[in-house]
Tab-separated table of C-alpha atoms and ligand atoms in Angstrom:
chain	number	residue	atom	x	y	z
A	1	UNK	CA	123.342	107.748	127.787
A	2	UNK	CA	126.767	107.002	126.229
A	3	UNK	CA	126.684	108.624	122.908
A	4	UNK	CA	129.964	106.962	121.715
A	5	UNK	CA	128.621	103.498	122.664
A	6	UNK	CA	125.369	104.089	120.641
A	7	UNK	CA	127.115	105.393	117.603
A	8	UNK	CA	127.959	102.988	114.920
A	9	UNK	CA	131.927	102.472	114.829
A	10	UNK	CA	132.577	103.512	111.355
A	11	UNK	CA	130.653	106.942	111.973
A	12	UNK	CA	132.790	107.560	115.201
A	13	UNK	CA	135.995	107.351	113.105
A	14	UNK	CA	134.730	109.055	109.993
A	15	UNK	CA	135.706	112.534	108.918
A	16	UNK	CA	133.160	114.816	107.227
A	17	UNK	CA	133.514	115.486	103.303
A	18	UNK	CA	135.088	119.094	103.299
A	19	UNK	CA	133.251	120.735	100.551
A	20	UNK	CA	134.609	123.863	98.565
A	21	UNK	CA	132.039	126.183	100.184
A	22	UNK	CA	132.585	125.088	103.651
A	23	UNK	CA	136.067	126.795	103.604
A	24	UNK	CA	134.791	130.338	103.955
A	25	UNK	CA	131.446	131.431	104.675
A	26	UNK	CA	130.790	134.853	103.121
A	27	UNK	CA	129.007	134.348	100.099
A	28	UNK	CA	128.049	138.214	99.894
A	29	UNK	CA	131.487	139.459	99.672
A	30	UNK	CA	133.504	140.339	96.450
A	31	UNK	CA	135.467	137.222	96.414
A	32	UNK	CA	136.368	135.239	93.116
A	33	UNK	CA	135.056	131.757	93.434
A	34	UNK	CA	137.302	129.525	91.359
A	35	UNK	CA	137.287	126.626	93.830
A	36	UNK	CA	134.171	124.515	92.925
A	37	UNK	CA	134.264	124.217	89.221
A	38	UNK	CA	130.822	126.066	89.102
A	39	UNK	CA	129.764	127.793	85.588
A	40	UNK	CA	130.736	131.620	86.409
A	41	UNK	CA	127.800	132.870	84.448
A	42	UNK	CA	124.825	134.209	86.727
A	43	UNK	CA	121.792	131.936	86.415
A	44	UNK	CA	120.857	132.640	89.985
A	45	UNK	CA	121.448	129.131	90.599
A	46	UNK	CA	124.887	128.716	89.239
A	47	UNK	CA	126.567	128.502	92.760
A	48	UNK	CA	126.283	125.500	95.211
A	49	UNK	CA	123.837	126.118	98.035
A	50	UNK	CA	125.216	127.057	101.578
A	51	UNK	CA	125.945	123.576	103.098
A	52	UNK	CA	125.139	124.737	106.775
A	53	UNK	CA	122.128	126.650	105.747
A	54	UNK	CA	123.057	129.339	108.104
A	55	UNK	CA	120.274	132.112	107.239
A	56	UNK	CA	117.466	129.494	107.247
A	57	UNK	CA	118.695	127.825	110.570
A	58	UNK	CA	118.908	131.373	112.181
A	59	UNK	CA	115.246	131.922	111.372
A	60	UNK	CA	114.125	128.609	112.504
A	61	UNK	CA	116.253	128.906	115.687
A	62	UNK	CA	114.535	132.348	116.643
A	63	UNK	CA	111.154	131.124	115.937
A	64	UNK	CA	111.277	127.670	117.950
A	65	UNK	CA	113.677	129.163	120.486
A	66	UNK	CA	116.437	126.617	120.061
A	67	UNK	CA	119.954	127.497	119.031
A	68	UNK	CA	121.464	126.836	115.617
A	69	UNK	CA	123.809	124.169	117.054
A	70	UNK	CA	120.853	122.102	117.926
A	71	UNK	CA	119.379	122.004	114.581
A	72	UNK	CA	120.130	119.975	111.301
A	73	UNK	CA	118.139	120.127	108.250
A	74	UNK	CA	117.187	117.405	105.728
A	75	UNK	CA	115.607	116.724	102.392
A	76	UNK	CA	112.229	116.269	104.020
A	77	UNK	CA	111.944	114.384	107.450
A	78	UNK	CA	112.591	111.220	105.495
A	79	UNK	CA	116.338	112.199	105.005
A	80	UNK	CA	116.683	113.308	108.694
A	81	UNK	CA	115.156	109.981	109.611
A	82	UNK	CA	117.626	108.281	107.337
A	83	UNK	CA	120.620	109.929	108.493
A	84	UNK	CA	119.350	108.882	112.193
A	85	UNK	CA	119.281	105.266	111.260
A	86	UNK	CA	122.519	105.394	109.564
A	87	UNK	CA	124.356	107.108	112.422
A	88	UNK	CA	123.186	104.832	114.990
A	89	UNK	CA	122.081	101.405	113.676
A	90	UNK	CA	124.449	98.678	112.486
A	91	UNK	CA	123.081	96.812	109.537
A	92	UNK	CA	122.122	92.990	110.514
A	93	UNK	CA	122.895	93.488	114.087
A	94	UNK	CA	121.010	96.508	115.722
A	95	UNK	CA	117.178	96.861	116.186
A	96	UNK	CA	114.777	99.797	116.568
A	97	UNK	CA	111.361	100.157	118.497
A	98	UNK	CA	108.258	101.362	116.837
A	99	UNK	CA	104.667	101.614	118.025
A	100	UNK	CA	102.017	100.672	115.299
A	101	UNK	CA	99.806	101.893	114.034
A	102	UNK	CA	102.134	104.766	113.220
A	103	UNK	CA	103.985	106.365	110.357
A	104	UNK	CA	105.106	103.794	107.568
A	105	UNK	CA	108.530	105.195	106.922
A	106	UNK	CA	110.191	103.998	110.217
A	107	UNK	CA	109.594	100.343	108.958
A	108	UNK	CA	110.617	101.133	105.459
A	109	UNK	CA	113.938	102.653	106.746
A	110	UNK	CA	114.485	99.758	109.061
A	111	UNK	CA	113.943	97.417	106.021
A	112	UNK	CA	116.324	99.574	103.869
A	113	UNK	CA	119.041	99.713	106.470
A	114	UNK	CA	118.960	96.071	107.451
A	115	UNK	CA	117.571	96.823	111.114
A	116	UNK	CA	115.183	94.635	112.941
A	117	UNK	CA	111.846	96.474	113.721
A	118	UNK	CA	110.684	95.403	117.188
A	119	UNK	CA	106.941	96.540	117.279
A	120	UNK	CA	105.091	97.183	120.279
A	121	UNK	CA	101.523	98.061	119.651
A	122	UNK	CA	99.750	101.182	121.025
A	123	UNK	CA	96.605	100.756	123.237
A	124	UNK	CA	93.388	100.625	121.292
A	125	UNK	CA	93.091	104.410	122.075
A	126	UNK	CA	96.313	104.679	120.604
A	127	UNK	CA	98.537	105.499	123.801
A	128	UNK	CA	101.915	104.212	124.778
A	129	UNK	CA	102.085	100.743	126.734
A	130	UNK	CA	105.180	101.883	128.617
A	131	UNK	CA	105.812	98.480	130.498
A	132	UNK	CA	105.393	96.364	127.409
A	133	UNK	CA	107.819	98.911	125.633
A	134	UNK	CA	110.498	98.886	128.401
A	135	UNK	CA	110.228	94.826	128.268
A	136	UNK	CA	110.693	94.838	124.501
A	137	UNK	CA	113.899	96.623	124.500
A	138	UNK	CA	116.880	94.638	123.781
A	139	UNK	CA	120.631	95.361	124.195
A	140	UNK	CA	120.944	96.088	120.612
A	141	UNK	CA	117.834	98.347	120.578
A	142	UNK	CA	119.204	101.779	119.435
A	143	UNK	CA	116.205	103.954	118.506
A	144	UNK	CA	112.532	104.305	119.855
A	145	UNK	CA	110.159	106.263	117.294
A	146	UNK	CA	107.257	108.028	118.715
A	147	UNK	CA	104.973	109.898	116.627
A	148	UNK	CA	102.942	112.758	118.405
A	149	UNK	CA	100.471	113.815	116.964
A	150	UNK	CA	100.372	110.171	115.640
A	151	UNK	CA	99.561	109.345	112.115
A	152	UNK	CA	97.095	107.790	111.348
A	153	UNK	CA	95.252	108.131	114.675
A	154	UNK	CA	95.850	111.911	115.133
A	155	UNK	CA	96.058	111.951	118.844
A	156	UNK	CA	98.923	113.489	120.924
A	157	UNK	CA	100.814	111.009	123.171
A	158	UNK	CA	100.738	111.307	126.904
A	159	UNK	CA	103.793	113.287	128.138
A	160	UNK	CA	104.257	111.419	131.414
A	161	UNK	CA	104.477	108.015	129.428
A	162	UNK	CA	107.120	109.693	127.066
A	163	UNK	CA	108.965	110.974	130.113
A	164	UNK	CA	109.239	107.504	131.446
A	165	UNK	CA	110.730	106.190	128.243
A	166	UNK	CA	113.176	108.943	128.071
A	167	UNK	CA	114.340	108.142	131.610
A	168	UNK	CA	114.108	104.331	131.139
A	169	UNK	CA	115.612	103.759	127.512
A	170	UNK	CA	119.455	104.096	127.112
A	171	UNK	CA	119.014	104.404	123.516
A	172	UNK	CA	117.666	107.547	121.545
A	173	UNK	CA	114.067	108.459	121.639
A	174	UNK	CA	113.014	110.086	118.241
A	175	UNK	CA	109.745	112.064	118.774
A	176	UNK	CA	108.167	112.885	115.353
A	177	UNK	CA	106.364	116.108	115.530
A	178	UNK	CA	105.360	116.614	111.943
A	179	UNK	CA	101.859	117.598	112.800
A	180	UNK	CA	102.877	119.798	116.143
A	181	UNK	CA	101.562	122.988	114.718
A	182	UNK	CA	97.948	121.665	114.722
A	183	UNK	CA	98.180	120.489	118.107
A	184	UNK	CA	97.805	122.402	121.649
A	185	UNK	CA	100.823	120.296	122.920
A	186	UNK	CA	104.122	122.083	123.702
A	187	UNK	CA	106.920	120.886	121.518
A	188	UNK	CA	109.445	118.480	123.085
A	189	UNK	CA	112.031	120.722	121.643
A	190	UNK	CA	111.712	122.616	124.999
A	191	UNK	CA	113.297	119.650	126.706
A	192	UNK	CA	116.457	119.078	124.750
A	193	UNK	CA	118.857	120.298	127.319
A	194	UNK	CA	116.970	117.883	129.980
A	195	UNK	CA	117.281	114.593	127.919
A	196	UNK	CA	120.706	114.049	125.882
A	197	UNK	CA	118.898	111.061	124.321
A	198	UNK	CA	116.060	113.249	122.628
A	199	UNK	CA	115.592	113.757	119.029
A	200	UNK	CA	112.636	115.814	117.619
A	201	UNK	CA	111.757	115.942	114.094
A	202	UNK	CA	109.419	118.418	112.418
A	203	UNK	CA	108.815	119.342	108.925
A	204	UNK	CA	107.648	122.190	106.731
A	205	UNK	CA	105.486	119.521	104.674
A	206	UNK	CA	102.229	119.898	106.536
A	207	UNK	CA	101.279	123.127	108.538
A	208	UNK	CA	103.642	125.320	106.278
A	209	UNK	CA	102.303	124.084	102.978
A	210	UNK	CA	105.644	123.282	101.586
A	211	UNK	CA	105.480	119.558	100.944
A	212	UNK	CA	107.053	120.177	97.594
A	213	UNK	CA	110.283	121.879	98.547
A	214	UNK	CA	111.086	118.932	100.817
A	215	UNK	CA	112.383	120.376	104.255
A	216	UNK	CA	112.488	118.437	107.335
A	217	UNK	CA	114.125	119.685	110.557
A	218	UNK	CA	115.960	117.668	113.257
A	219	UNK	CA	116.560	119.148	116.799
A	220	UNK	CA	118.905	117.419	119.325
A	221	UNK	CA	121.897	117.869	121.492
A	222	UNK	CA	124.940	119.415	120.235
A	223	UNK	CA	126.718	116.099	120.115
A	224	UNK	CA	124.140	114.489	118.102
A	225	UNK	CA	123.829	117.149	115.531
A	226	UNK	CA	127.502	117.352	115.016
A	227	UNK	CA	127.409	113.723	114.130
A	228	UNK	CA	124.442	113.968	111.825
A	229	UNK	CA	126.247	116.995	110.212
A	230	UNK	CA	129.430	114.991	109.493
A	231	UNK	CA	127.325	112.385	107.755
A	232	UNK	CA	124.709	114.257	105.593
A	233	UNK	CA	125.477	115.005	101.957
A	234	UNK	CA	127.115	118.176	101.898
A	235	UNK	CA	124.549	120.062	99.747
A	236	UNK	CA	121.434	118.373	101.026
A	237	UNK	CA	119.214	121.533	100.984
A	238	UNK	CA	119.165	122.963	97.463
A	239	UNK	CA	118.985	126.854	97.033
A	240	UNK	CA	115.445	126.991	95.770
A	241	UNK	CA	114.350	125.102	99.037
A	242	UNK	CA	116.358	127.372	101.282
A	243	UNK	CA	114.819	130.422	99.664
A	244	UNK	CA	111.216	129.206	99.801
A	245	UNK	CA	111.621	128.127	103.258
A	246	UNK	CA	113.205	131.491	104.240
A	247	UNK	CA	110.124	133.331	102.620
A	248	UNK	CA	107.522	131.131	104.404
A	249	UNK	CA	109.166	131.378	107.667
A	250	UNK	CA	109.415	135.215	107.464
A	251	UNK	CA	105.651	135.396	106.665
A	252	UNK	CA	104.797	133.160	109.359
A	253	UNK	CA	101.632	135.056	109.998
A	254	UNK	CA	99.954	133.691	106.660
A	255	UNK	CA	100.868	130.251	108.051
A	256	UNK	CA	99.282	130.877	111.306
A	257	UNK	CA	96.247	132.145	109.673
A	258	UNK	CA	96.047	128.979	107.580
A	259	UNK	CA	96.533	126.705	110.606
A	260	UNK	CA	93.686	128.602	112.392
A	261	UNK	CA	91.275	128.147	109.368
A	262	UNK	CA	92.355	124.467	109.240
A	263	UNK	CA	91.667	123.904	112.823
A	264	UNK	CA	88.081	125.514	112.564
A	265	UNK	CA	87.383	123.359	109.393
A	266	UNK	CA	88.676	120.299	111.331
A	267	UNK	CA	86.082	121.113	114.061
A	268	UNK	CA	83.300	121.598	111.561
A	269	UNK	CA	84.097	118.140	109.849
A	270	UNK	CA	84.010	116.362	113.105
A	271	UNK	CA	80.666	117.890	113.960
A	272	UNK	CA	79.386	117.183	110.406
A	273	UNK	CA	80.558	113.479	110.606
A	274	UNK	CA	78.454	112.932	113.893
A	275	UNK	CA	75.245	112.962	111.751
A	276	UNK	CA	76.765	110.592	109.053
A	277	UNK	CA	74.925	107.398	110.026
A	278	UNK	CA	77.642	104.902	108.472
A	279	UNK	CA	80.249	106.820	110.492
A	280	UNK	CA	80.515	104.780	113.686
A	281	UNK	CA	83.368	106.369	115.435
A	282	UNK	CA	85.390	109.701	115.159
A	283	UNK	CA	88.755	109.530	116.807
A	284	UNK	CA	90.142	112.779	118.629
A	285	UNK	CA	92.378	114.710	116.507
A	286	UNK	CA	95.289	117.069	117.188
A	287	UNK	CA	96.354	117.108	113.443
A	288	UNK	CA	95.033	118.296	110.214
A	289	UNK	CA	93.423	115.035	109.408
A	290	UNK	CA	90.850	113.038	111.126
A	291	UNK	CA	90.540	109.103	111.683
A	292	UNK	CA	87.159	107.792	111.377
A	293	UNK	CA	85.623	104.215	111.814
A	294	UNK	CA	82.830	103.472	109.217
A	295	UNK	CA	80.700	100.434	108.509
A	296	UNK	CA	82.815	99.085	105.572
A	297	UNK	CA	85.790	101.077	104.705
A	298	UNK	CA	86.637	99.404	101.189
A	299	UNK	CA	83.075	100.169	100.164
A	300	UNK	CA	83.009	103.774	101.384
A	301	UNK	CA	86.540	104.166	99.989
A	302	UNK	CA	85.462	103.061	96.666
A	303	UNK	CA	82.325	105.255	96.551
A	304	UNK	CA	84.320	108.360	97.297
A	305	UNK	CA	86.971	107.489	94.666
A	306	UNK	CA	84.126	107.163	92.086
A	307	UNK	CA	82.865	110.544	93.068
A	308	UNK	CA	86.401	112.057	92.747
A	309	UNK	CA	87.403	112.196	96.276
A	310	UNK	CA	90.603	110.516	97.598
A	311	UNK	CA	91.015	109.554	101.358
A	312	UNK	CA	93.380	107.216	102.807
A	313	UNK	CA	92.009	103.774	103.700
A	314	UNK	CA	93.816	102.722	106.853
A	315	UNK	CA	91.954	99.371	107.469
A	316	UNK	CA	94.863	97.025	107.255
A	317	UNK	CA	96.800	99.065	110.088
A	318	UNK	CA	96.415	97.772	113.606
A	319	UNK	CA	93.494	98.908	115.644
A	320	UNK	CA	92.185	100.692	112.459
A	321	UNK	CA	89.815	98.028	111.057
A	322	UNK	CA	87.397	99.955	108.754
A	323	UNK	CA	89.173	103.275	109.224
A	324	UNK	CA	89.467	105.995	107.056
A	325	UNK	CA	91.940	108.759	107.338
A	326	UNK	CA	90.768	112.251	106.006
A	327	UNK	CA	92.708	115.111	105.262
A	328	UNK	CA	91.190	118.575	106.457
A	329	UNK	CA	90.770	120.484	102.946
A	330	UNK	CA	89.630	123.915	102.076
A	331	UNK	CA	86.216	124.813	103.262
A	332	UNK	CA	84.952	123.971	99.657
A	333	UNK	CA	86.583	120.799	99.616
A	334	UNK	CA	85.162	119.861	103.068
A	335	UNK	CA	81.539	120.914	101.698
A	336	UNK	CA	82.164	118.708	98.640
A	337	UNK	CA	83.029	115.713	101.029
A	338	UNK	CA	80.128	116.178	103.258
A	339	UNK	CA	77.534	116.756	100.420
A	340	UNK	CA	78.668	113.510	99.066
A	341	UNK	CA	78.683	111.583	102.179
A	342	UNK	CA	75.158	112.681	102.923
A	343	UNK	CA	74.042	111.218	99.711
A	344	UNK	CA	75.572	107.785	100.504
A	345	UNK	CA	73.546	105.371	102.145
B	1	PLP	C1	104.098	113.753	106.702
B	1	PLP	C2	104.890	112.987	107.757
B	1	PLP	C3	106.116	113.414	107.707
B	1	PLP	C4	106.572	114.472	106.902
B	1	PLP	O1	107.708	113.802	106.121
B	1	PLP	P1	108.475	114.988	105.164
B	1	PLP	O2	109.479	113.869	104.477
B	1	PLP	O3	109.127	115.922	105.779
B	1	PLP	O4	107.721	115.414	103.981
B	1	PLP	C5	106.991	113.063	108.702
B	1	PLP	N1	106.398	112.243	109.690
B	1	PLP	C6	105.095	111.947	109.772
B	1	PLP	C7	104.573	111.171	111.030
B	1	PLP	C8	104.340	112.326	108.833
B	1	PLP	O5	102.969	112.020	108.870
């Protein structure tokens, strides 16, 4: 992989905005800060946040055994993904490859950035069609998005197939691991040193229970991280988010316990679904949701809504005809769902 050839020309030549707070690191010291036009009266939030999020990154680095210079943080994975598009894809010229059915944001961002989205369907059991993917790659294809565990199907993607793509594709392979904490798979972050064209994204929005703070994590080579750092908005992670994330990560045992509970709840739901007559198929899940095929998804969706339960109708997605995606809730929420399902005919 030749990073300089993959990056957009304007990005290559760009210099990062130098923010006032970049010029010294030591916010704890007794320095007098008259550099950033802040209001000097203490509101706990009157100062700009750390643009490099050093404390937070150090905790993430330790927990994920990746060094801090392989990490970039974003305002949700959505910002991370957008930065990746803007670093690599020239509007009206380059293309990306996505594998439907998958997460909708890749296509939204492709449209937003005027990038062609070449779609190569997953197989009906939601695995990669490696040969078709390799065939579909064009000279201007910069990025390939693989979601594992995949949303909306819930399965993890075969590792050997991903390896073939990492080796066979000269662009960047982005593996979206939003649901990795619910899976038995090892994170691809363990392979960053082996594949310079690998980017792994994670988030605190799912397992960590912090969708509201918007924190996405990007792991990649030092060279890619340096580029993304250069183009990110200087203060993209606000102080409240940095503090909340640090607190959650320092209390990781709470998250671990919640994940374990959700995995048990997921198994109970799967078992209970087996005896609901209009559920035709339950797809295997390594995430905190379950995709099911029912007799008539629109009808079942409406019945659930009428009774106050909102699920996601995924019927319009490829290979997902009559499919509903159901998030694993608390024990009492799941009981409510099952009670209702058992009263419907
Ligand atoms: C929920 C989800 C995300 C999370 O996005 P955030 O912007 O971090 O909240 C990312 N990727 C996939 C596939 C998801 O389902």
